[in-house]
PDB file of C-alpha atoms and ligand atoms in Angstrom:
ATOM      1  CA  MET A   1    -173.733  95.145 -59.945  1.00 45.00           C
ATOM      2  CA  ALA A   2    -176.810  93.297 -61.182  1.00 46.00           C
ATOM      3  CA  ALA A   3    -180.088  95.131 -60.706  1.00 44.00           C
ATOM      4  CA  ALA A   4    -182.848  93.510 -58.691  1.00 45.00           C
ATOM      5  CA  PRO A   5    -185.243  91.491 -60.890  1.00 47.00           C
ATOM      6  CA  SER A   6    -188.092  93.850 -59.977  1.00 46.00           C
ATOM      7  CA  GLU A   7    -186.101  96.665 -61.585  1.00 48.00           C
ATOM      8  CA  PRO A   8    -184.816  95.348 -64.892  1.00 48.00           C
ATOM      9  CA  PRO A   9    -181.935  97.423 -66.265  1.00 49.00           C
ATOM     10  CA  LYS A  10    -182.942  99.646 -69.123  1.00 51.00           C
ATOM     11  CA  THR A  11    -181.870  98.001 -72.331  1.00 57.00           C
ATOM     12  CA  ASP A  12    -181.381 101.447 -73.875  1.00 67.00           C
ATOM     13  CA  ALA A  13    -178.837 102.414 -71.190  1.00 69.00           C
ATOM     14  CA  PRO A  14    -175.266 103.261 -72.230  1.00 75.00           C
ATOM     15  CA  LEU A  15    -173.552 100.072 -73.192  1.00 95.00           C
ATOM     16  CA  HIS A  16    -170.321  98.398 -72.313  1.00 98.00           C
ATOM     17  CA  VAL A  17    -169.410  96.351 -75.358  1.00 98.00           C
ATOM     18  CA  ALA A  18    -166.434  93.996 -75.309  1.00 98.00           C
ATOM     19  CA  ILE A  19    -164.985  92.477 -78.461  1.00 98.00           C
ATOM     20  CA  VAL A  20    -162.681  89.519 -79.039  1.00 98.00           C
ATOM     21  CA  MET A  21    -160.890  90.790 -82.142  1.00 98.00           C
ATOM     22  CA  ASP A  22    -160.497  87.454 -83.898  1.00 98.00           C
ATOM     23  CA  GLY A  23    -159.897  86.315 -87.451  1.00 98.00           C
ATOM     24  CA  ASN A  24    -156.939  88.444 -88.520  1.00 98.00           C
ATOM     25  CA  GLY A  25    -154.887  85.412 -89.550  1.00 98.00           C
ATOM     26  CA  ARG A  26    -157.666  83.852 -91.620  1.00 98.00           C
ATOM     27  CA  TRP A  27    -158.390  87.202 -93.258  1.00 98.00           C
ATOM     28  CA  ALA A  28    -154.759  87.432 -94.374  1.00 98.00           C
ATOM     29  CA  LYS A  29    -154.578  83.799 -95.462  1.00 98.00           C
ATOM     30  CA  ARG A  30    -157.626  84.195 -97.719  1.00 98.00           C
ATOM     31  CA  ARG A  31    -155.812  87.001 -99.478  1.00 98.00           C
ATOM     32  CA  GLY A  32    -152.507  85.157 -99.691  1.00 98.00           C
ATOM     33  CA  LEU A  33    -150.981  87.749 -97.345  1.00 98.00           C
ATOM     34  CA  PRO A  34    -148.729  87.300 -94.316  1.00 97.00           C
ATOM     35  CA  ARG A  35    -150.541  87.187 -90.979  1.00 98.00           C
ATOM     36  CA  SER A  36    -148.869  90.457 -89.985  1.00 97.00           C
ATOM     37  CA  LEU A  37    -150.955  92.269 -92.592  1.00 98.00           C
ATOM     38  CA  GLY A  38    -154.068  90.700 -91.119  1.00 98.00           C
ATOM     39  CA  HIS A  39    -153.134  92.177 -87.752  1.00 98.00           C
ATOM     40  CA  ARG A  40    -152.541  95.583 -89.297  1.00 98.00           C
ATOM     41  CA  ALA A  41    -155.919  95.413 -91.014  1.00 98.00           C
ATOM     42  CA  GLY A  42    -157.315  94.536 -87.592  1.00 98.00           C
ATOM     43  CA  VAL A  43    -156.023  97.833 -86.233  1.00 98.00           C
ATOM     44  CA  GLU A  44    -157.957  99.630 -88.989  1.00 98.00           C
ATOM     45  CA  ALA A  45    -161.100  97.766 -87.904  1.00 98.00           C
ATOM     46  CA  LEU A  46    -160.448  98.923 -84.343  1.00 98.00           C
ATOM     47  CA  LYS A  47    -160.198 102.538 -85.524  1.00 98.00           C
ATOM     48  CA  ARG A  48    -163.521 102.242 -87.371  1.00 98.00           C
ATOM     49  CA  THR A  49    -165.176 100.687 -84.346  1.00 98.00           C
ATOM     50  CA  VAL A  50    -163.934 103.311 -81.896  1.00 98.00           C
ATOM     51  CA  ALA A  51    -165.110 106.040 -84.286  1.00 97.00           C
ATOM     52  CA  VAL A  52    -168.655 104.718 -84.613  1.00 97.00           C
ATOM     53  CA  ALA A  53    -169.270 103.300 -81.119  1.00 97.00           C
ATOM     54  CA  PRO A  54    -170.247 106.566 -79.354  1.00 96.00           C
ATOM     55  CA  GLU A  55    -172.942 107.199 -81.993  1.00 95.00           C
ATOM     56  CA  LEU A  56    -174.530 103.849 -81.161  1.00 95.00           C
ATOM     57  CA  GLY A  57    -175.040 104.467 -77.442  1.00 94.00           C
ATOM     58  CA  ILE A  58    -171.839 102.727 -76.400  1.00 97.00           C
ATOM     59  CA  LYS A  59    -170.032 104.369 -73.503  1.00 97.00           C
ATOM     60  CA  TRP A  60    -167.466 101.652 -72.785  1.00 98.00           C
ATOM     61  CA  LEU A  61    -165.621  99.662 -75.413  1.00 98.00           C
ATOM     62  CA  THR A  62    -163.221  96.904 -74.436  1.00 98.00           C
ATOM     63  CA  VAL A  63    -161.097  95.026 -76.948  1.00 98.00           C
ATOM     64  CA  PHE A  64    -158.944  91.940 -76.545  1.00 98.00           C
ATOM     65  CA  GLY A  65    -155.605  92.792 -78.144  1.00 97.00           C
ATOM     66  CA  PHE A  66    -153.204  90.186 -76.799  1.00 98.00           C
ATOM     67  CA  SER A  67    -153.872  87.321 -74.434  1.00 98.00           C
ATOM     68  CA  THR A  68    -151.529  85.774 -71.900  1.00 97.00           C
ATOM     69  CA  GLU A  69    -151.755  82.666 -74.104  1.00 96.00           C
ATOM     70  CA  ASN A  70    -150.710  84.451 -77.325  1.00 98.00           C
ATOM     71  CA  TRP A  71    -147.039  84.214 -76.249  1.00 98.00           C
ATOM     72  CA  SER A  72    -147.131  80.661 -77.630  1.00 98.00           C
ATOM     73  CA  ARG A  73    -147.309  82.011 -81.202  1.00 98.00           C
ATOM     74  CA  PRO A  74    -144.169  82.162 -83.355  1.00 97.00           C
ATOM     75  CA  ALA A  75    -141.740  84.861 -82.191  1.00 98.00           C
ATOM     76  CA  ALA A  76    -142.140  86.921 -85.360  1.00 97.00           C
ATOM     77  CA  GLU A  77    -145.894  87.046 -84.924  1.00 97.00           C
ATOM     78  CA  VAL A  78    -145.557  87.936 -81.236  1.00 98.00           C
ATOM     79  CA  SER A  79    -143.286  90.842 -82.268  1.00 98.00           C
ATOM     80  CA  GLU A  80    -145.862  92.012 -84.770  1.00 97.00           C
ATOM     81  CA  LEU A  81    -148.622  91.883 -82.137  1.00 98.00           C
ATOM     82  CA  MET A  82    -146.393  93.731 -79.646  1.00 98.00           C
ATOM     83  CA  ALA A  83    -145.963  96.507 -82.211  1.00 98.00           C
ATOM     84  CA  LEU A  84    -149.702  97.072 -82.640  1.00 98.00           C
ATOM     85  CA  PRO A  85    -150.282  99.390 -79.651  1.00 97.00           C
ATOM     86  CA  LYS A  86    -147.526 101.666 -81.011  1.00 96.00           C
ATOM     87  CA  ARG A  87    -149.085 101.581 -84.457  1.00 95.00           C
ATOM     88  CA  TYR A  88    -152.472 102.447 -83.009  1.00 98.00           C
ATOM     89  CA  PHE A  89    -151.417 105.093 -80.494  1.00 98.00           C
ATOM     90  CA  GLU A  90    -149.035 106.846 -82.902  1.00 97.00           C
ATOM     91  CA  SER A  91    -151.833 107.438 -85.340  1.00 97.00           C
ATOM     92  CA  ASP A  92    -154.771 107.848 -82.947  1.00 98.00           C
ATOM     93  CA  LEU A  93    -153.825 108.743 -79.374  1.00 98.00           C
ATOM     94  CA  ALA A  94    -153.767 112.513 -79.945  1.00 98.00           C
ATOM     95  CA  ARG A  95    -157.271 112.332 -81.419  1.00 98.00           C
ATOM     96  CA  LEU A  96    -158.549 110.083 -78.618  1.00 98.00           C
ATOM     97  CA  GLU A  97    -157.150 112.548 -76.114  1.00 98.00           C
ATOM     98  CA  ARG A  98    -158.784 115.499 -77.894  1.00 98.00           C
ATOM     99  CA  GLU A  99    -162.147 113.785 -78.283  1.00 97.00           C
ATOM    100  CA  GLY A 100    -162.523 112.917 -74.615  1.00 98.00           C
ATOM    101  CA  VAL A 101    -161.725 109.219 -74.779  1.00 98.00           C
ATOM    102  CA  ARG A 102    -160.239 107.722 -71.638  1.00 98.00           C
ATOM    103  CA  VAL A 103    -157.884 104.865 -72.436  1.00 98.00           C
ATOM    104  CA  ARG A 104    -157.198 102.079 -69.969  1.00 98.00           C
ATOM    105  CA  CYS A 105    -154.843  99.192 -70.620  1.00 98.00           C
ATOM    106  CA  TRP A 106    -155.750  96.022 -68.796  1.00 98.00           C
ATOM    107  CA  GLY A 107    -153.468  93.068 -68.234  1.00 97.00           C
ATOM    108  CA  ARG A 108    -150.044  92.241 -66.924  1.00 97.00           C
ATOM    109  CA  ARG A 109    -147.222  94.690 -67.463  1.00 97.00           C
ATOM    110  CA  GLN A 110    -144.639  92.029 -66.577  1.00 96.00           C
ATOM    111  CA  GLY A 111    -143.268  90.429 -69.719  1.00 97.00           C
ATOM    112  CA  LEU A 112    -143.782  93.542 -71.873  1.00 98.00           C
ATOM    113  CA  SER A 113    -140.831  95.631 -73.036  1.00 98.00           C
ATOM    114  CA  ALA A 114    -140.041  98.816 -71.112  1.00 98.00           C
ATOM    115  CA  ASP A 115    -140.975 100.878 -74.209  1.00 98.00           C
ATOM    116  CA  LEU A 116    -144.337  99.232 -74.486  1.00 98.00           C
ATOM    117  CA  VAL A 117    -145.072  99.609 -70.773  1.00 98.00           C
ATOM    118  CA  LYS A 118    -144.236 103.305 -71.078  1.00 98.00           C
ATOM    119  CA  MET A 119    -146.520 103.674 -74.077  1.00 98.00           C
ATOM    120  CA  LEU A 120    -149.463 102.003 -72.326  1.00 98.00           C
ATOM    121  CA  THR A 121    -148.872 103.996 -69.138  1.00 98.00           C
ATOM    122  CA  ASP A 122    -148.565 107.268 -71.083  1.00 98.00           C
ATOM    123  CA  ALA A 123    -151.785 106.572 -73.000  1.00 98.00           C
ATOM    124  CA  GLU A 124    -153.593 106.080 -69.700  1.00 98.00           C
ATOM    125  CA  ALA A 125    -152.053 109.163 -68.094  1.00 98.00           C
ATOM    126  CA  ARG A 126    -152.667 111.451 -71.081  1.00 98.00           C
ATOM    127  CA  THR A 127    -156.346 110.538 -71.184  1.00 98.00           C
ATOM    128  CA  ALA A 128    -157.011 110.093 -67.443  1.00 98.00           C
ATOM    129  CA  HIS A 129    -159.085 113.294 -67.266  1.00 98.00           C
ATOM    130  CA  ASN A 130    -161.369 112.288 -70.149  1.00 98.00           C
ATOM    131  CA  GLU A 131    -164.908 111.085 -69.630  1.00 97.00           C
ATOM    132  CA  VAL A 132    -166.819 111.215 -72.910  1.00 97.00           C
ATOM    133  CA  PHE A 133    -166.011 107.628 -73.801  1.00 98.00           C
ATOM    134  CA  ASN A 134    -163.961 104.764 -72.365  1.00 98.00           C
ATOM    135  CA  LEU A 135    -161.679 102.522 -74.374  1.00 98.00           C
ATOM    136  CA  ASN A 136    -160.148  99.560 -72.579  1.00 98.00           C
ATOM    137  CA  ILE A 137    -157.421  97.636 -74.319  1.00 98.00           C
ATOM    138  CA  ALA A 138    -156.820  94.193 -72.842  1.00 98.00           C
ATOM    139  CA  PHE A 139    -153.172  93.531 -73.632  1.00 98.00           C
ATOM    140  CA  ASN A 140    -151.167  90.688 -72.130  1.00 98.00           C
ATOM    141  CA  TYR A 141    -154.474  90.013 -70.446  1.00 98.00           C
ATOM    142  CA  GLY A 142    -155.949  86.710 -69.336  1.00 98.00           C
ATOM    143  CA  GLY A 143    -159.074  86.374 -67.240  1.00 98.00           C
ATOM    144  CA  GLN A 144    -157.544  83.695 -65.031  1.00 98.00           C
ATOM    145  CA  ALA A 145    -154.285  85.620 -64.625  1.00 97.00           C
ATOM    146  CA  ASP A 146    -156.226  88.756 -63.682  1.00 98.00           C
ATOM    147  CA  ILE A 147    -158.228  86.844 -61.062  1.00 98.00           C
ATOM    148  CA  VAL A 148    -155.033  85.346 -59.632  1.00 98.00           C
ATOM    149  CA  ASP A 149    -153.385  88.783 -59.548  1.00 97.00           C
ATOM    150  CA  ALA A 150    -156.417  90.260 -57.775  1.00 98.00           C
ATOM    151  CA  ALA A 151    -156.368  87.448 -55.217  1.00 98.00           C
ATOM    152  CA  ARG A 152    -152.654  88.043 -54.659  1.00 98.00           C
ATOM    153  CA  ARG A 153    -153.183  91.788 -54.176  1.00 98.00           C
ATOM    154  CA  PHE A 154    -155.892  91.166 -51.608  1.00 98.00           C
ATOM    155  CA  ALA A 155    -153.741  88.553 -49.825  1.00 98.00           C
ATOM    156  CA  GLU A 156    -150.882  91.066 -49.678  1.00 98.00           C
ATOM    157  CA  GLU A 157    -153.185  93.626 -48.047  1.00 98.00           C
ATOM    158  CA  VAL A 158    -154.206  91.013 -45.484  1.00 98.00           C
ATOM    159  CA  ALA A 159    -150.561  90.088 -44.837  1.00 98.00           C
ATOM    160  CA  ALA A 160    -149.740  93.771 -44.342  1.00 98.00           C
ATOM    161  CA  GLY A 161    -152.601  94.148 -41.873  1.00 98.00           C
ATOM    162  CA  ARG A 162    -154.526  96.526 -44.156  1.00 98.00           C
ATOM    163  CA  ALA A 163    -157.435  94.179 -44.933  1.00 98.00           C
ATOM    164  CA  ASP A 164    -159.452  91.536 -43.163  1.00 98.00           C
ATOM    165  CA  PRO A 165    -160.488  88.295 -44.963  1.00 98.00           C
ATOM    166  CA  ALA A 166    -163.984  88.754 -43.531  1.00 98.00           C
ATOM    167  CA  ASP A 167    -164.342  91.939 -45.618  1.00 96.00           C
ATOM    168  CA  LEU A 168    -163.857  90.169 -48.931  1.00 98.00           C
ATOM    169  CA  ASN A 169    -166.985  90.116 -51.076  1.00 98.00           C
ATOM    170  CA  GLU A 170    -167.759  90.362 -54.777  1.00 98.00           C
ATOM    171  CA  ALA A 171    -167.526  94.157 -54.860  1.00 98.00           C
ATOM    172  CA  VAL A 172    -164.205  94.267 -53.005  1.00 98.00           C
ATOM    173  CA  PHE A 173    -162.790  91.519 -55.192  1.00 98.00           C
ATOM    174  CA  THR A 174    -163.900  93.363 -58.330  1.00 98.00           C
ATOM    175  CA  GLN A 175    -161.969  96.435 -57.195  1.00 98.00           C
ATOM    176  CA  HIS A 176    -158.778  94.368 -57.142  1.00 98.00           C
ATOM    177  CA  LEU A 177    -159.099  93.266 -60.763  1.00 98.00           C
ATOM    178  CA  SER A 178    -157.344  95.328 -63.444  1.00 97.00           C
ATOM    179  CA  THR A 179    -160.845  95.817 -64.904  1.00 98.00           C
ATOM    180  CA  GLY A 180    -162.280  97.072 -61.603  1.00 96.00           C
ATOM    181  CA  ALA A 181    -162.990 100.645 -62.670  1.00 95.00           C
ATOM    182  CA  ALA A 182    -165.376  99.603 -65.446  1.00 97.00           C
ATOM    183  CA  PRO A 183    -168.941  98.348 -65.220  1.00 97.00           C
ATOM    184  CA  PRO A 184    -169.271  94.717 -66.324  1.00 97.00           C
ATOM    185  CA  PRO A 185    -169.683  94.232 -70.083  1.00 98.00           C
ATOM    186  CA  ASP A 186    -173.288  94.138 -71.279  1.00 97.00           C
ATOM    187  CA  MET A 187    -172.359  92.160 -74.342  1.00 97.00           C
ATOM    188  CA  ILE A 188    -169.352  90.367 -75.684  1.00 98.00           C
ATOM    189  CA  ILE A 189    -169.034  90.162 -79.426  1.00 98.00           C
ATOM    190  CA  ARG A 190    -166.815  87.555 -81.013  1.00 98.00           C
ATOM    191  CA  PRO A 191    -166.415  87.716 -84.767  1.00 98.00           C
ATOM    192  CA  SER A 192    -164.727  85.063 -86.894  1.00 98.00           C
ATOM    193  CA  GLY A 193    -167.186  82.266 -86.201  1.00 97.00           C
ATOM    194  CA  GLU A 194    -165.414  80.924 -83.111  1.00 97.00           C
ATOM    195  CA  GLN A 195    -167.768  80.478 -80.171  1.00 98.00           C
ATOM    196  CA  ARG A 196    -165.705  80.610 -77.025  1.00 97.00           C
ATOM    197  CA  LEU A 197    -164.511  83.109 -74.455  1.00 98.00           C
ATOM    198  CA  SER A 198    -160.790  82.242 -74.661  1.00 98.00           C
ATOM    199  CA  ASN A 199    -159.989  83.488 -71.141  1.00 98.00           C
ATOM    200  CA  PHE A 200    -161.477  86.955 -71.769  1.00 98.00           C
ATOM    201  CA  LEU A 201    -163.264  88.720 -68.875  1.00 98.00           C
ATOM    202  CA  LEU A 202    -164.106  85.515 -67.015  1.00 98.00           C
ATOM    203  CA  TRP A 203    -165.291  87.235 -63.846  1.00 98.00           C
ATOM    204  CA  GLU A 204    -166.814  90.252 -65.569  1.00 98.00           C
ATOM    205  CA  ALA A 205    -168.830  88.230 -68.108  1.00 98.00           C
ATOM    206  CA  ALA A 206    -171.142  86.724 -65.475  1.00 97.00           C
ATOM    207  CA  TYR A 207    -174.260  88.286 -67.040  1.00 96.00           C
ATOM    208  CA  ALA A 208    -172.950  89.410 -70.405  1.00 97.00           C
ATOM    209  CA  GLU A 209    -174.896  88.579 -73.541  1.00 97.00           C
ATOM    210  CA  PHE A 210    -172.783  86.720 -76.097  1.00 97.00           C
ATOM    211  CA  ILE A 211    -172.999  87.581 -79.747  1.00 97.00           C
ATOM    212  CA  PHE A 212    -171.094  85.530 -82.299  1.00 98.00           C
ATOM    213  CA  GLN A 213    -170.737  86.842 -85.826  1.00 98.00           C
ATOM    214  CA  ASP A 214    -169.484  85.230 -88.997  1.00 98.00           C
ATOM    215  CA  VAL A 215    -167.224  88.074 -90.021  1.00 98.00           C
ATOM    216  CA  LEU A 216    -163.456  88.192 -89.733  1.00 98.00           C
ATOM    217  CA  TRP A 217    -162.313  91.073 -87.521  1.00 98.00           C
ATOM    218  CA  PRO A 218    -160.515  93.060 -90.274  1.00 98.00           C
ATOM    219  CA  ASP A 219    -163.851  93.163 -92.173  1.00 98.00           C
ATOM    220  CA  PHE A 220    -165.850  94.248 -89.106  1.00 98.00           C
ATOM    221  CA  ASN A 221    -167.662  97.544 -89.647  1.00 98.00           C
ATOM    222  CA  ALA A 222    -170.467  99.742 -88.318  1.00 98.00           C
ATOM    223  CA  GLU A 223    -173.131  97.442 -89.794  1.00 98.00           C
ATOM    224  CA  HIS A 224    -171.842  94.478 -87.789  1.00 98.00           C
ATOM    225  CA  LEU A 225    -171.791  96.546 -84.625  1.00 97.00           C
ATOM    226  CA  LYS A 226    -175.338  97.805 -85.290  1.00 97.00           C
ATOM    227  CA  ALA A 227    -176.542  94.248 -85.924  1.00 97.00           C
ATOM    228  CA  ALA A 228    -174.968  93.088 -82.661  1.00 97.00           C
ATOM    229  CA  ILE A 229    -176.662  95.889 -80.719  1.00 96.00           C
ATOM    230  CA  GLU A 230    -180.015  95.100 -82.361  1.00 95.00           C
ATOM    231  CA  GLU A 231    -179.660  91.464 -81.347  1.00 95.00           C
ATOM    232  CA  TYR A 232    -178.670  92.525 -77.831  1.00 95.00           C
ATOM    233  CA  ARG A 233    -181.756  94.760 -77.558  1.00 93.00           C
ATOM    234  CA  ARG A 234    -183.964  91.761 -78.362  1.00 93.00           C
ATOM    235  CA  ARG A 235    -182.476  89.692 -75.552  1.00 92.00           C
ATOM    236  CA  ASP A 236    -184.321  89.330 -72.258  1.00 85.00           C
ATOM    237  CA  ARG A 237    -181.725  90.044 -69.566  1.00 87.00           C
ATOM    238  CA  ARG A 238    -182.872  88.539 -66.295  1.00 88.00           C
ATOM    239  CA  TYR A 239    -179.812  88.431 -64.018  1.00 89.00           C
ATOM    240  CA  GLY A 240    -181.085  85.242 -62.431  1.00 88.00           C
ATOM    241  CA  GLY A 241    -184.599  86.627 -61.972  1.00 88.00           C
ATOM    242  CA  ALA A 242    -187.766  85.469 -63.746  1.00 81.00           C
ATOM    243  CA  ALA A 243    -189.012  86.826 -67.076  1.00 76.00           C
ATOM    244  CA  ALA A 244    -191.299  89.856 -66.588  1.00 66.00           C
ATOM    245  CA  ASP A 245    -194.316  87.960 -68.087  1.00 67.00           C
ATOM    246  CA  ASP A 246    -193.839  85.031 -65.716  1.00 71.00           C
ATOM    247  CA  VAL A 247    -193.612  87.326 -62.694  1.00 64.00           C
ATOM    248  CA  LEU A 248    -196.978  88.855 -63.698  1.00 66.00           C
ATOM    249  CA  ALA A 249    -198.521  85.435 -64.380  1.00 66.00           C
ATOM    250  CA  ALA A 250    -197.385  84.147 -60.971  1.00 65.00           C
ATOM    251  CA  GLY A 251    -199.242  87.143 -59.477  1.00 55.00           C
TER     252      GLY A 251
HETATM  253  C1  IPE B 301    -156.739  87.851 -83.697  1.00 96.08           C
HETATM  254  O1  IPE B 301    -156.587  87.196 -84.894  1.00 96.08           O
HETATM  255  C2  IPE B 301    -155.470  88.499 -83.187  1.00 96.08           C
HETATM  256  C3  IPE B 301    -155.013  87.966 -81.910  1.00 96.08           C
HETATM  257  C4  IPE B 301    -155.427  86.864 -81.330  1.00 96.08           C
HETATM  258  C5  IPE B 301    -153.970  88.683 -81.187  1.00 96.08           C
HETATM  259  P1  IPE B 301    -155.929  85.764 -84.999  1.00 96.08           P
HETATM  260  O2  IPE B 301    -154.473  85.933 -85.198  1.00 96.08           O
HETATM  261  O3  IPE B 301    -156.331  84.895 -83.843  1.00 96.08           O
HETATM  262  O4  IPE B 301    -156.588  85.233 -86.338  1.00 96.08           O
HETATM  263  P2  IPE B 301    -156.985  83.742 -86.710  1.00 96.08           P
HETATM  264  O5  IPE B 301    -157.837  83.186 -85.579  1.00 96.08           O
HETATM  265  O6  IPE B 301    -155.708  82.984 -86.881  1.00 96.08           O
HETATM  266  O7  IPE B 301    -157.760  83.894 -87.966  1.00 96.08           O
HETATM  267 MG1   MG B 302    -157.794  83.504 -83.531  1.00 96.08          MG
END
């Protein structure tokens, strides 16, 4: 929830950083490699980012792995993208579990293979007791789809007599989203030079700071993350309130 303007949130508070992992294809193309190798290099960038994030005051890290719109890519590329969670969890899940990282997988399970659903569900279950750090992987996720699914869930509760339409408010709606357990993102980083949200965290991004960087995701490293946080710290977050100086001047 947004803080009242008289109590600006501390900009040194633990951060929720969300990242649109973009630019894998261009990274591969520049090297004359198949796009699949760009996606694999993207997984390495994810590993680096997860490793360094806790040291930078980040408590929540959310990454966009596969969007509900990515199904329109060629079948071979979709298969490669579908194989990435396995690639990542096989090499890293045991360590995440040991180091206190809680993994959540956001997005629709429908449309994913039974194996993949099991893998995502297992990763969540194995780390459900962890609380040092939170890693959310948005996979088969779309902001609009998630809002529609939340609306459907609430409507089903009403139809079953378990909820009353008069009780619906922003907080209740948020709880029905697949992202509901997390605080809203403080900043959304998009590398690769593209400057759009692409259906990521539409509801949750209401007061997020946007940071666009000219680096392709497979080249993303700790320095890019530090630079993004430094830029974020310089921003004046107002949540619809007035700037602190103007409030003083208005007396
Ligand atoms: C991000 O890289 C991976 C996903 C969207 C799943 P891209 O594949 O979008 O890379 P570009 O945009 O073609 O460079
Ligand atoms: Mg892209």
